[in-house]
Coordinates of C-alpha atoms and ligand atoms in Angstrom, one line a residue:
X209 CA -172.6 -143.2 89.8
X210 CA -175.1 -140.6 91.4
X211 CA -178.3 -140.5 89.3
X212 CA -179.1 -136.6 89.0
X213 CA -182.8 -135.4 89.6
X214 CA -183.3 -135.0 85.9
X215 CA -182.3 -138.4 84.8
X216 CA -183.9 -139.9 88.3
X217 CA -187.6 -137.9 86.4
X218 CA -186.9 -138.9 83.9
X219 CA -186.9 -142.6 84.2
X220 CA -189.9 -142.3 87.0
X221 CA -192.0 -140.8 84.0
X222 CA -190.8 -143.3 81.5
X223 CA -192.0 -146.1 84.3
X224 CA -195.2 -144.4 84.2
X225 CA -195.7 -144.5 80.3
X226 CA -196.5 -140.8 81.1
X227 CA -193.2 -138.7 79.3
X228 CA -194.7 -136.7 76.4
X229 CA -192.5 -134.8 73.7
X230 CA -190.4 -132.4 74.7
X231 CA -192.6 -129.0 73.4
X232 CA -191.8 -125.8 72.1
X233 CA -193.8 -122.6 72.7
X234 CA -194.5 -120.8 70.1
X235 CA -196.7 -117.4 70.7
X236 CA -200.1 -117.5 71.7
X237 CA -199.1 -121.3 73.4
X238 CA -199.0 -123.4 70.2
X239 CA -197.2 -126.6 70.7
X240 CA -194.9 -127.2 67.6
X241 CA -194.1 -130.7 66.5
X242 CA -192.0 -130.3 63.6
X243 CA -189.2 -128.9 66.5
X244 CA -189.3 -132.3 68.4
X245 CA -189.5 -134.2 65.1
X246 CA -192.0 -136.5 65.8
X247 CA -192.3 -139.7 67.7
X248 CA -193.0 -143.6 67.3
X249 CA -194.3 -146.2 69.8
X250 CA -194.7 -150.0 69.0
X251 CA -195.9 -153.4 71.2
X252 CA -193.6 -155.3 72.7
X253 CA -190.0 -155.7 72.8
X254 CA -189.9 -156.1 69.2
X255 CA -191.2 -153.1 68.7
X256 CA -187.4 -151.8 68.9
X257 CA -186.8 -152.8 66.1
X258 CA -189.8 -151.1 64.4
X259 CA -189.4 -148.2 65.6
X260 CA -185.9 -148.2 64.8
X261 CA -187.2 -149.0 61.3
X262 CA -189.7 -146.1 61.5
X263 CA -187.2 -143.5 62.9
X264 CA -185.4 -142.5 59.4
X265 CA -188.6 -141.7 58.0
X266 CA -189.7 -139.5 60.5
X267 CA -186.8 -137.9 61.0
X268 CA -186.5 -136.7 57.3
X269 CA -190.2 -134.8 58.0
X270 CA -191.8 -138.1 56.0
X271 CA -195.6 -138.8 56.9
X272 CA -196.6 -140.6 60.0
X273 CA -198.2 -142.9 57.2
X274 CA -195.0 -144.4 55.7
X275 CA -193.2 -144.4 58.9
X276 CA -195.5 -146.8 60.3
X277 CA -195.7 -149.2 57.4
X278 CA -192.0 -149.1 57.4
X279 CA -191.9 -150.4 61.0
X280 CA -194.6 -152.9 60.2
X281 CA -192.9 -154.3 57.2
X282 CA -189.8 -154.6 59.4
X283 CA -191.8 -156.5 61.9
X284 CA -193.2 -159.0 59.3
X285 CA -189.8 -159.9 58.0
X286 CA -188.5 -160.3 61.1
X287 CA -186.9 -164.2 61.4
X288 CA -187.3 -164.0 65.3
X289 CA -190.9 -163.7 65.3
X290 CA -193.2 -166.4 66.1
X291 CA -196.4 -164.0 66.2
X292 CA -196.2 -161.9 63.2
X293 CA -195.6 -161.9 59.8
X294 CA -192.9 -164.7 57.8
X295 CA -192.3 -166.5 60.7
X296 CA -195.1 -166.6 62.4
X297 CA -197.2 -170.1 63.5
X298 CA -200.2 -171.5 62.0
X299 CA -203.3 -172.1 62.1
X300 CA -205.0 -175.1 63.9
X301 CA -204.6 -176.8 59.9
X302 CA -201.2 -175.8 59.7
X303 CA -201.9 -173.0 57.5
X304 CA -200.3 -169.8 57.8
X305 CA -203.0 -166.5 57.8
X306 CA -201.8 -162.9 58.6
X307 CA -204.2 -159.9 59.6
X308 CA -202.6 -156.3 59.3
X309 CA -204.2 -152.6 58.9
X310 CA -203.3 -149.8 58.6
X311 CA -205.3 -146.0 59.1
X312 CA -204.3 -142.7 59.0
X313 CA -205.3 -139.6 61.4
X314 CA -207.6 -138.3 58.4
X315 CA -209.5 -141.0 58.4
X316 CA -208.2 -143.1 55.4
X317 CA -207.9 -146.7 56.2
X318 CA -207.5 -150.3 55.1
X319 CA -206.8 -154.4 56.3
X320 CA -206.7 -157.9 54.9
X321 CA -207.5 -160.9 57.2
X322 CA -206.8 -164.0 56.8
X323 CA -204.1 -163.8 54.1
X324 CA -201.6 -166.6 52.8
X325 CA -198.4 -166.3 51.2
X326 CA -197.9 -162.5 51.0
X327 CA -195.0 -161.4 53.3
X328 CA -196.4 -157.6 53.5
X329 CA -200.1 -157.5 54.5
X330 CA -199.6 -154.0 56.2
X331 CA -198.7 -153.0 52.1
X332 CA -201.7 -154.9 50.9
X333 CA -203.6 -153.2 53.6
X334 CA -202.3 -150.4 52.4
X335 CA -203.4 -150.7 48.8
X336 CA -206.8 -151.4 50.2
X337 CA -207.0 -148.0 51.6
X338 CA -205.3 -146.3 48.6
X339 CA -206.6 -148.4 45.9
X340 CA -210.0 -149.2 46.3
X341 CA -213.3 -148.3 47.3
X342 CA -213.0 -150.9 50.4
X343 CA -211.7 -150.9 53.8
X344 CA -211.3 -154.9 54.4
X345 CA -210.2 -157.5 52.2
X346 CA -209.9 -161.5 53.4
X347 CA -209.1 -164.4 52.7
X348 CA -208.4 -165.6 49.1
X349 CA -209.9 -162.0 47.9
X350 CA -207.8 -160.7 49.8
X351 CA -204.6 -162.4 48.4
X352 CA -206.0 -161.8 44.8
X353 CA -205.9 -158.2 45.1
X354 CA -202.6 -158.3 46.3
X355 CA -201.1 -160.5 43.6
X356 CA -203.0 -157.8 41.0
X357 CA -201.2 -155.5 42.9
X358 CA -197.9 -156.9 42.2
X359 CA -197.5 -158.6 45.5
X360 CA -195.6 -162.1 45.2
X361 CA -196.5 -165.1 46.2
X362 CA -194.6 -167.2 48.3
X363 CA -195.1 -169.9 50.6
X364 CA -194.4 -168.3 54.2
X365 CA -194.4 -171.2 56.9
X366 CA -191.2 -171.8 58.5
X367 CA -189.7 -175.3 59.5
X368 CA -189.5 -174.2 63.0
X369 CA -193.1 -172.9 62.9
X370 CA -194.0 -176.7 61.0
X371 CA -192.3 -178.4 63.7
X372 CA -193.9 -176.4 66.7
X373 CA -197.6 -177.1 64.7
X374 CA -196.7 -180.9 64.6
X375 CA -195.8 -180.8 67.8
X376 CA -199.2 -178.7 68.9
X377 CA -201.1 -181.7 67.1
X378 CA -199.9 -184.7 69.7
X379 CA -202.6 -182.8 72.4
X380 CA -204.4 -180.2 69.9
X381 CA -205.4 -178.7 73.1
X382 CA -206.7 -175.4 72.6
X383 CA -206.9 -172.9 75.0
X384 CA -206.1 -169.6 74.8
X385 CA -204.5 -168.1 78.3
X386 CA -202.9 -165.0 79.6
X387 CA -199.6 -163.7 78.3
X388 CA -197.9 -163.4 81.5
X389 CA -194.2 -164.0 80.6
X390 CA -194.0 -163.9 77.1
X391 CA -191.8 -166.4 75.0
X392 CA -190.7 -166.8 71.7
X393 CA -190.7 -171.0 73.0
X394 CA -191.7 -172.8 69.9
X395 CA -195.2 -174.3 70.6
X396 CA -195.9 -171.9 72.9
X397 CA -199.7 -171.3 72.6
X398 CA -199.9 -168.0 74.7
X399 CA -197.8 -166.1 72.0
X400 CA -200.0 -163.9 70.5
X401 CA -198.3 -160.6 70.0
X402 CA -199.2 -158.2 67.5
X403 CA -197.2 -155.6 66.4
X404 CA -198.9 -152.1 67.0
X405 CA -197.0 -149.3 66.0
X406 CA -198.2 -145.5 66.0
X407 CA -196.5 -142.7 65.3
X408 CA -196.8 -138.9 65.3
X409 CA -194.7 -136.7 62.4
X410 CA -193.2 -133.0 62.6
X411 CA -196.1 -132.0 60.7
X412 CA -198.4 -133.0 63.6
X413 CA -200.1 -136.1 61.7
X414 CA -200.7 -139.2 63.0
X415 CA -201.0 -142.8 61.6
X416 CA -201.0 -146.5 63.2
X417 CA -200.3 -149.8 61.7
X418 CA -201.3 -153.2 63.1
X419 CA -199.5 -156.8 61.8
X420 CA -200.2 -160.4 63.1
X421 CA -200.6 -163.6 62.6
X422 CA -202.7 -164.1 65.1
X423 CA -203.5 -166.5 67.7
X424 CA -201.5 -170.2 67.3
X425 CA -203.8 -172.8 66.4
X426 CA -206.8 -170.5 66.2
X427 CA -209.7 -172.1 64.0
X428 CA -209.0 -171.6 60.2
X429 CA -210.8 -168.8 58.8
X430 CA -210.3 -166.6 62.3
X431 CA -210.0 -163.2 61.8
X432 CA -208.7 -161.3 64.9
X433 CA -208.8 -157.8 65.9
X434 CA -205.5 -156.3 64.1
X435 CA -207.5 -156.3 60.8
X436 CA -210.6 -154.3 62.0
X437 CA -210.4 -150.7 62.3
X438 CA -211.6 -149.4 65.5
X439 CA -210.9 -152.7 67.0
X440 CA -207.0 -153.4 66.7
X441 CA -206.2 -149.9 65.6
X442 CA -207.6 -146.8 65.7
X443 CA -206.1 -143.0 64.1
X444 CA -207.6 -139.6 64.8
X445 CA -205.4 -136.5 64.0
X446 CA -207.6 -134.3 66.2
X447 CA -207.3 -136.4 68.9
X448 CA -204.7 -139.6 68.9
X449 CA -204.3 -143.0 68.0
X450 CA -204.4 -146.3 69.8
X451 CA -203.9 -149.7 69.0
X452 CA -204.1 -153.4 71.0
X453 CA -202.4 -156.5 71.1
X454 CA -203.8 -159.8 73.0
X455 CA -206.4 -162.0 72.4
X456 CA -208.3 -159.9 69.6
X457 CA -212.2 -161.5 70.5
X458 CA -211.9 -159.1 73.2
X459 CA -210.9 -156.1 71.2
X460 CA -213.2 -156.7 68.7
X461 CA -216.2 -156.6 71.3
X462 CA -215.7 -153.7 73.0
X463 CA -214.3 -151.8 69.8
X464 CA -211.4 -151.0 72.0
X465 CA -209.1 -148.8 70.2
X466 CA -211.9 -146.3 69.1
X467 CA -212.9 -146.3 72.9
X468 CA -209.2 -145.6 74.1
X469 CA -209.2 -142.6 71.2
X470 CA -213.3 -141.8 72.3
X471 CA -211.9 -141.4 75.6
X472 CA -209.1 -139.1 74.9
X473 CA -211.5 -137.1 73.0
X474 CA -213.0 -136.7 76.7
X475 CA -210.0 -135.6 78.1
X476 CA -208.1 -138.4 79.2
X477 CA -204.2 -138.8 79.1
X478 CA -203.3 -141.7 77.1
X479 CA -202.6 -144.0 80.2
X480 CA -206.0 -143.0 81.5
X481 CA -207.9 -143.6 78.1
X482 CA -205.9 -147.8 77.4
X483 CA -207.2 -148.6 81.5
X484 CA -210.5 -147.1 81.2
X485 CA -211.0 -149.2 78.0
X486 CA -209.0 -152.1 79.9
X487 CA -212.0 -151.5 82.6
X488 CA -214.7 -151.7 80.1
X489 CA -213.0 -155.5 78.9
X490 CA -213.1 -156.5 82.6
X491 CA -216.8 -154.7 83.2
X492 CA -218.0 -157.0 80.0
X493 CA -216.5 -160.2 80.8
X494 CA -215.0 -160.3 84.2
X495 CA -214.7 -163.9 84.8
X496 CA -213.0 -164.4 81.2
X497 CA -210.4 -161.3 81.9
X498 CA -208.7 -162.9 84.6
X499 CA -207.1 -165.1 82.1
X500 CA -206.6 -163.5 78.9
X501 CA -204.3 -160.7 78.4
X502 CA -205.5 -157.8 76.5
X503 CA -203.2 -154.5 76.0
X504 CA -203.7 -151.3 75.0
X505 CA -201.2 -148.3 73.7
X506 CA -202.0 -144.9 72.6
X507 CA -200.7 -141.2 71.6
X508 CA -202.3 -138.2 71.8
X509 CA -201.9 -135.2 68.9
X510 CA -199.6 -133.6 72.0
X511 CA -197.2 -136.6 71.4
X512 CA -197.9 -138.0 75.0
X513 CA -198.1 -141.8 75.2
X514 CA -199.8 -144.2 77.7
X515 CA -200.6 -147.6 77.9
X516 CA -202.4 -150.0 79.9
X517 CA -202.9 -153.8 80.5
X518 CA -205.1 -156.2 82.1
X519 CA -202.1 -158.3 83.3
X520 CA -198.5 -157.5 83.9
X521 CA -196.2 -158.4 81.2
X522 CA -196.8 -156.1 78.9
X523 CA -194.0 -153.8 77.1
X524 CA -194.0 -151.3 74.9
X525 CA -190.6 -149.4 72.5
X526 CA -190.6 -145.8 72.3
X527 CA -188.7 -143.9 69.8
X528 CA -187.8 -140.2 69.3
X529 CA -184.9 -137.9 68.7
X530 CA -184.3 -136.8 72.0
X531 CA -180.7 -139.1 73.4
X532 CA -181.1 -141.5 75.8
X533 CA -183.5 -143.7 77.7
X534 CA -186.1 -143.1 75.1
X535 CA -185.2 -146.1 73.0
X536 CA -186.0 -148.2 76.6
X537 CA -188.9 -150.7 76.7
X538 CA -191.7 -149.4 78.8
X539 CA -193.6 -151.8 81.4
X540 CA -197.2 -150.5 81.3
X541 CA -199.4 -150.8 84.3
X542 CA -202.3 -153.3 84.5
X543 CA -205.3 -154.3 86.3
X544 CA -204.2 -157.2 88.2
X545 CA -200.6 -156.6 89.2
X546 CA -198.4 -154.1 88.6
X547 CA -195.6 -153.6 85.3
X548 CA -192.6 -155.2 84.9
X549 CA -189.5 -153.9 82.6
X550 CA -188.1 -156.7 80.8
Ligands
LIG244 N1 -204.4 -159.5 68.7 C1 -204.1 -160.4 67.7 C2 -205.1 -161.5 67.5 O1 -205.9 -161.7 68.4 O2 -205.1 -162.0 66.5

């Protein structure tokens, strides 16, 4: 079948991360939101479903806020997923921790890190931000609050994720590389994908959640970046939001998601502000970035999204209510080799 110039644009701009909303003039040039409905993006292939899980909420003129925690709730209950959430692997001690925030564009904001045995940490994050006088939570606190909060308790570890641990221990070799290809291959060190997910409602707010649990095998106690605000997620309703996924150390140094969102506040697109803070990760450690993967997506107040990565691989889900290729994965560019649509 002959692909017609609009469709042929159409998916050029969606390989380019660089479609925004569809927009509609009203006088004097304001761009309405609550016409297009709003807008969801989320890491990874996974991020489908998320977004799928966002979607209703949006779509009834709900807040970016729970349409966000929605998708990340989805996310950590999802039986597939090695890297966040219930079925996610362990530590190095065979114990299970998840990170998660989340932050809304007014500034409001809250994580736990290093949680055990509470299947929603993007909720308990949650209560953080609406419930106390905190921002960040960890560890057994962490999980206290939560069970005060109503939150069960429930051992999470999987057998699969036991058996892939067990099977980690005959080496115990640690060593954190680049996500190239990423698996869902049991044992499979390198799978460190967070679920990012940001989102922009009709009423022009936005909101970002992040949910991991973390790297495989990372040191007990290890908190990574998805907890930290500015460093796995950041939210700005005068400007955007961003959030990461990769290996977190990096994030965290180079407070990476307030520098994409710093950077749109200069006047970058989205795709413009995720590679300049995917230069800065390179610029800081150059030798380390060749083999860790770091990634970066981000939405402007517009409804334009971008992303960037330091190595090919890296996908993200889009989600809106215009038909058609908009529910695709997006390959986003990256500093050493180009973007590949899985
Ligand atoms: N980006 C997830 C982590 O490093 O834990």
């Amino acid at each position: 079948m002959m692909t017609s110039r609009r469709q042929f644009l159409q998916s050029s701009l969606l390989a380019t991360g660089a479609l925004a909303l569809p927009r509609t003039m009203l006088a004097g040039g304001t761009v309405s939101r609550r016409a297009a409905g709003g807008r969801v993006v989320s890491t990874w292939d996974f991020g489908v479903g998320a977004n799928a899980a966002a979607w209703p909420v949006l779509a009834r003129n709900g807040a970016a806020l729970d349409a966000v925690e929605a998708g990340a709730r989805w996310a950590e209950s999802d039986l597939c997923n090695s890297t966040v959430g219930h079925c996610g692997y362990p530590d190095r001690d065979g114990v299970l921790t998840l990170d998660a925030s989340i932050m809304n564009g007014d500034g409001s904001c809250g994580g736990v890190g290093a949680i055990e045995d509470i299947e929603h940490p993007v909720s308990v994050a949650r209560a953080v931000m609406e419930k106390t006088p905190h921002v960040l939570l960890v560890a057994h606190g962490a999980q206290e609050f939560a069970i005060s909060q109503g939150f069960a308790k429930k051992p999470l570890l999987t057998d699969e994720a036991r058996k892939a641990w067990r099977e980690w221990l005959k080496t115990s070799e640690y060593k954190p590389k680049m996500n190239v290809e990423r698996t869902r291959i049991p044992g499979d060190e390198h799978n460190h994908d967070t679920l990012g997910i940001l989102a922009l409602d009709a009423h022009g707010k936005l909101a970002g959640a992040c949910t991991t649990s973390g790297m495989a095998w990372k040191m007990h106690g290890r908190v990574g970046d998805s907890p930290i605000i500015g460093a796995g997620l950041y939210a700005d309703n005068e400007i955007g939001a961003a959030t990461a996924s990769g290996v977190g150390e990096e994030m965290i140094r180079n407070s990476a998601s307030f520098l994409v969102v710093e950077l749109m506040r200069q006047g970058r697109t989205p795709r413009e502000a995720c590679r300049g803070a995917i230069e800065r990760v390179v610029q800081k450690r150059p030798a380390a970035s060749k083999n860790l993967q770091v990634c970066f997506l981000a939405i402007n107040r517009h409804g334009e999204v971008g992303a960037y990565a330091l190595h090919p691989g890296f996908v993200y889900a889009m989600h809106d209510a215009t038909p058609g290729p908009h529910d695709k994965l997006i390959a986003a560019e990256s500093i050493y080799g180009g973007g590949v649509v899985r």
